XYZ file of C-alpha atoms in Angstrom:
298
model
C 0.000 0.000 0.000
C 1.507 3.319 -1.061
C 0.792 6.834 0.196
C -1.942 7.624 -2.343
C -3.720 4.338 -1.726
C -3.591 4.971 2.025
C -5.114 8.440 1.523
C -7.982 7.090 -0.566
C -8.612 4.126 1.740
C -8.811 6.363 4.821
C -11.078 8.809 2.986
C -13.519 5.960 2.329
C -13.251 4.901 5.987
C -13.953 8.442 7.174
C -16.821 9.259 4.804
C -18.405 5.823 4.481
C -18.938 5.934 0.720
C -16.972 6.035 -2.517
C -18.736 9.153 -3.727
C -18.112 11.221 -0.610
C -14.478 10.032 -0.474
C -14.061 11.062 -4.117
C -15.358 14.561 -3.368
C -13.107 14.869 -0.298
C -10.003 13.791 -2.249
C -11.015 15.687 -5.420
C -11.022 12.485 -7.457
C -13.566 10.744 -9.635
C -15.639 7.989 -8.082
C -14.266 5.398 -10.574
C -10.714 6.335 -9.525
C -11.581 5.762 -5.858
C -13.292 2.477 -6.702
C -10.274 1.298 -8.697
C -7.934 2.133 -5.823
C -10.010 0.123 -3.337
C -10.245 -2.833 -5.753
C -6.477 -2.741 -6.253
C -5.920 -2.840 -2.504
C -8.332 -5.741 -2.118
C -6.472 -7.622 -4.836
C -3.155 -6.973 -3.087
C -4.530 -8.076 0.295
C -6.555 -10.887 -1.318
C -9.601 -10.113 0.787
C -12.488 -7.592 0.836
C -11.833 -4.488 2.917
C -15.416 -3.155 2.955
C -18.945 -4.507 3.172
C -21.688 -2.642 1.307
C -24.515 -1.800 3.730
C -27.396 0.084 2.166
C -25.888 3.015 0.315
C -22.709 3.060 2.377
C -19.592 1.031 3.137
C -18.409 -0.435 6.434
C -15.068 -2.060 7.178
C -14.611 -5.809 7.206
C -12.359 -7.235 9.950
C -9.535 -7.233 7.375
C -10.270 -3.593 6.575
C -10.169 -2.679 10.261
C -6.701 -4.251 10.445
C -5.519 -1.967 7.625
C -6.604 1.309 9.245
C -3.712 1.678 11.684
C -0.950 0.868 9.124
C -2.576 3.284 6.650
C -2.541 6.078 9.210
C 1.062 5.206 10.022
C 2.015 5.632 6.356
C 0.508 9.121 6.249
C 2.077 10.105 9.565
C 5.518 8.822 8.538
C 5.371 10.771 5.292
C 4.326 13.922 7.131
C 7.236 13.425 9.542
C 9.650 12.947 6.657
C 8.427 16.104 4.935
C 8.749 18.088 8.151
C 12.295 16.763 8.694
C 13.298 17.829 5.182
C 11.772 21.246 5.789
C 13.814 21.581 8.986
C 17.041 20.861 7.101
C 16.053 23.259 4.335
C 15.045 26.061 6.682
C 12.501 26.862 9.376
C 9.974 24.124 10.269
C 6.620 24.451 8.559
C 3.453 22.442 8.036
C 0.824 21.415 10.584
C 1.317 20.027 14.081
C -1.618 17.874 15.194
C -2.381 17.842 18.936
C -5.135 16.363 21.076
C -5.843 17.817 24.506
C -8.369 17.242 27.254
C -9.133 20.892 27.938
C -8.836 22.384 30.509
C -6.203 19.855 31.598
C -3.555 22.538 31.338
C -5.869 25.548 31.121
C -3.761 28.711 30.755
C -0.394 26.840 30.789
C -1.392 24.957 27.610
C -2.373 28.195 25.909
C 0.896 29.800 26.994
C 2.857 26.757 25.778
C 1.303 26.902 22.316
C 1.812 30.670 22.218
C 5.508 30.343 23.033
C 5.893 27.597 20.445
C 4.215 29.675 17.740
C 6.470 32.649 18.463
C 9.491 30.417 17.926
C 7.979 28.552 14.936
C 5.688 30.950 13.049
C 5.660 28.701 9.975
C 3.940 25.842 11.829
C 0.158 25.697 12.085
C -1.014 24.056 15.333
C -4.288 22.131 15.123
C -5.834 21.145 18.475
C -8.717 18.685 18.854
C -10.528 17.802 22.083
C -11.526 14.140 22.453
C -14.349 13.135 24.801
C -12.016 11.410 27.258
C -8.508 10.113 27.797
C -9.222 6.701 26.292
C -10.156 8.286 22.953
C -7.117 10.556 23.129
C -4.740 7.650 23.721
C -6.238 5.812 20.766
C -5.673 8.851 18.554
C -2.021 9.037 19.616
C -1.524 5.285 19.167
C -3.011 5.379 15.675
C -0.977 8.391 14.585
C -3.977 10.674 14.104
C -2.148 13.207 16.280
C 1.507 13.505 17.208
C 1.152 14.711 20.788
C -1.567 14.175 23.381
C -2.143 16.187 26.567
C -4.345 14.617 29.231
C -4.787 13.649 32.864
C -3.526 10.395 34.309
C -5.151 8.517 37.219
C -3.898 9.589 40.636
C -2.850 6.054 41.605
C -0.682 3.454 39.913
C 2.207 3.719 37.454
C 2.068 6.599 35.007
C 3.544 4.743 32.047
C 1.051 4.171 29.227
C 1.762 0.942 27.287
C 3.039 1.649 23.806
C 3.539 5.382 24.386
C 6.268 7.618 25.761
C 4.852 9.562 28.710
C 6.098 12.794 30.302
C 4.445 14.026 33.507
C 4.681 17.800 33.243
C 2.367 19.156 35.924
C -0.653 18.554 38.115
C -4.252 19.761 38.219
C -5.917 20.471 41.567
C -9.646 19.876 41.183
C -12.152 22.243 42.754
C -15.937 22.192 42.916
C -17.610 25.180 41.242
C -21.214 25.836 42.288
C -23.912 28.260 41.100
C -24.047 31.790 42.564
C -27.174 30.998 44.641
C -25.341 28.232 46.595
C -25.173 28.936 50.320
C -21.927 30.818 51.020
C -21.197 29.304 54.466
C -19.873 25.986 53.099
C -16.455 25.160 54.601
C -13.311 25.563 52.519
C -11.872 23.040 51.885
C -15.141 21.204 51.460
C -15.406 17.581 52.653
C -17.059 15.301 50.111
C -19.758 14.334 52.603
C -20.837 18.013 52.800
C -21.034 18.712 49.061
C -24.568 19.982 48.282
C -26.925 17.641 46.439
C -26.792 19.544 43.146
C -26.930 18.170 39.607
C -23.559 17.985 37.896
C -22.357 19.568 34.666
C -20.101 16.681 33.713
C -17.609 15.591 31.115
C -18.495 12.419 29.171
C -18.114 9.076 30.918
C -14.590 7.722 31.079
C -12.891 11.074 31.662
C -10.172 10.642 34.315
C -11.224 13.694 36.352
C -14.852 12.546 36.449
C -13.834 9.017 37.480
C -11.640 10.370 40.285
C -14.435 12.536 41.675
C -17.062 9.798 41.433
C -14.785 7.405 43.304
C -14.498 9.887 46.181
C -18.240 10.506 46.162
C -18.977 6.778 46.414
C -16.570 6.508 49.333
C -18.589 9.259 51.067
C -21.852 7.423 50.369
C -22.901 9.831 47.630
C -23.387 9.586 43.899
C -23.348 11.854 40.852
C -26.717 13.260 39.806
C -26.199 14.313 36.195
C -27.680 17.569 34.954
C -25.748 18.193 31.730
C -23.104 16.059 30.014
C -20.932 17.925 27.518
C -17.683 17.132 25.738
C -17.265 20.880 25.250
C -15.579 21.646 28.541
C -15.536 25.383 27.855
C -19.328 25.279 28.388
C -19.095 23.941 31.934
C -18.489 27.216 33.786
C -21.119 29.212 31.839
C -23.633 26.442 32.551
C -22.783 26.543 36.265
C -23.159 30.343 36.304
C -26.555 29.915 34.627
C -27.656 27.773 37.586
C -27.623 24.415 35.780
C -25.579 22.663 38.452
C -22.063 22.265 39.819
C -18.879 21.203 38.033
C -15.422 19.889 38.811
C -12.598 21.835 37.240
C -9.033 23.016 37.705
C -7.971 25.823 39.987
C -7.459 28.448 37.270
C -10.912 27.960 35.764
C -12.391 27.894 39.257
C -10.769 31.225 40.155
C -12.175 32.851 37.005
C -15.606 31.419 37.788
C -15.441 32.809 41.330
C -14.761 36.304 39.990
C -17.977 35.955 37.954
C -20.024 35.026 41.018
C -19.678 31.250 41.347
C -19.191 29.651 44.759
C -15.867 27.786 44.667
C -14.378 25.377 47.187
C -11.258 23.256 47.372
C -11.829 19.593 48.173
C -11.043 17.631 51.325
C -9.227 15.384 50.825
C -7.801 17.071 47.723
C -7.698 15.536 44.247
C -4.511 16.317 42.357
C -4.285 14.706 38.917
C -1.003 14.289 37.031
C -0.867 16.116 33.703
C 0.872 14.158 30.958
C 2.205 14.727 27.473
C 2.295 11.541 25.392
C 3.576 10.488 21.989
C 4.500 7.332 20.170
C 8.078 6.133 20.726
C 10.593 6.712 17.974
C 11.171 9.611 15.652
C 9.006 12.712 16.032
C 8.503 15.418 13.437
C 10.726 18.431 14.243
C 7.763 20.614 15.248
C 6.388 17.928 17.593
C 9.838 17.393 19.080
C 10.239 21.139 19.640
C 6.890 21.471 21.425
C 7.587 18.382 23.543
C 11.000 19.706 24.564
C 9.529 23.099 25.410
C 6.830 21.503 27.580
C 9.343 19.310 29.409
C 11.714 22.248 29.912
C 8.938 24.419 31.340
C 7.875 21.615 33.679
C 11.424 21.216 34.991
C 11.672 24.905 35.912
C 8.136 25.332 37.289
């Protein structure tokens, strides 16, 4: 499978049809069809099942997805390495981040990187939870991933290189009408029975909080679930419920009228930067080194 075949194959995977993949790749539908047939001849097995008007992967096709993404990522890394030798790094650096894992520090990190590497475009996506993020890094969809790690246990992630570069102290942020005489720090057993503005299930911060709540004989009563974490504080301020967030976001929410408390006992989650082992594109290597350097001097 060469680079062009990998591009076409992944376009069909993403769009679920030959026609939509052809439009996305600016090709004719017969050209896309011929490419898929050629791959199936090479692999000697069907890669897609036709279901209705669309296509779904066969088990063999699912096995091809990761190598295809690896081909595209390796070529992008090679191009970036050549660009570095020829002059300043350029191209696009793909990141995934569970925001606000790093809150302002992540913004400042990207800002400092862009000042040093103005020719590089940084694209940041926000997966629903850490499990999705790790899969994206494993598969080469992104070069670097920023997320929380569980508080307990080893911090090495199988198959990835992991750098712990900070910690997030979780706070509870409550609507402005919440009674102001709550103790600070706030024991879990005394947290008001309010609905929660929560991240999707599986998020490390949510799991850590729910574990502490269960230990205190309480449970989460969901009000809103949103993968868009930037909506959490506005929803709390609108009276929708309470949320668990980092100290910086909590401080900003308090200025806007929210009732904020530290937790007792505290929850402090390791912040990690992760990438696949081996050679990184120059731009990814530069951002990783900058993050590690900043963590060592913090």
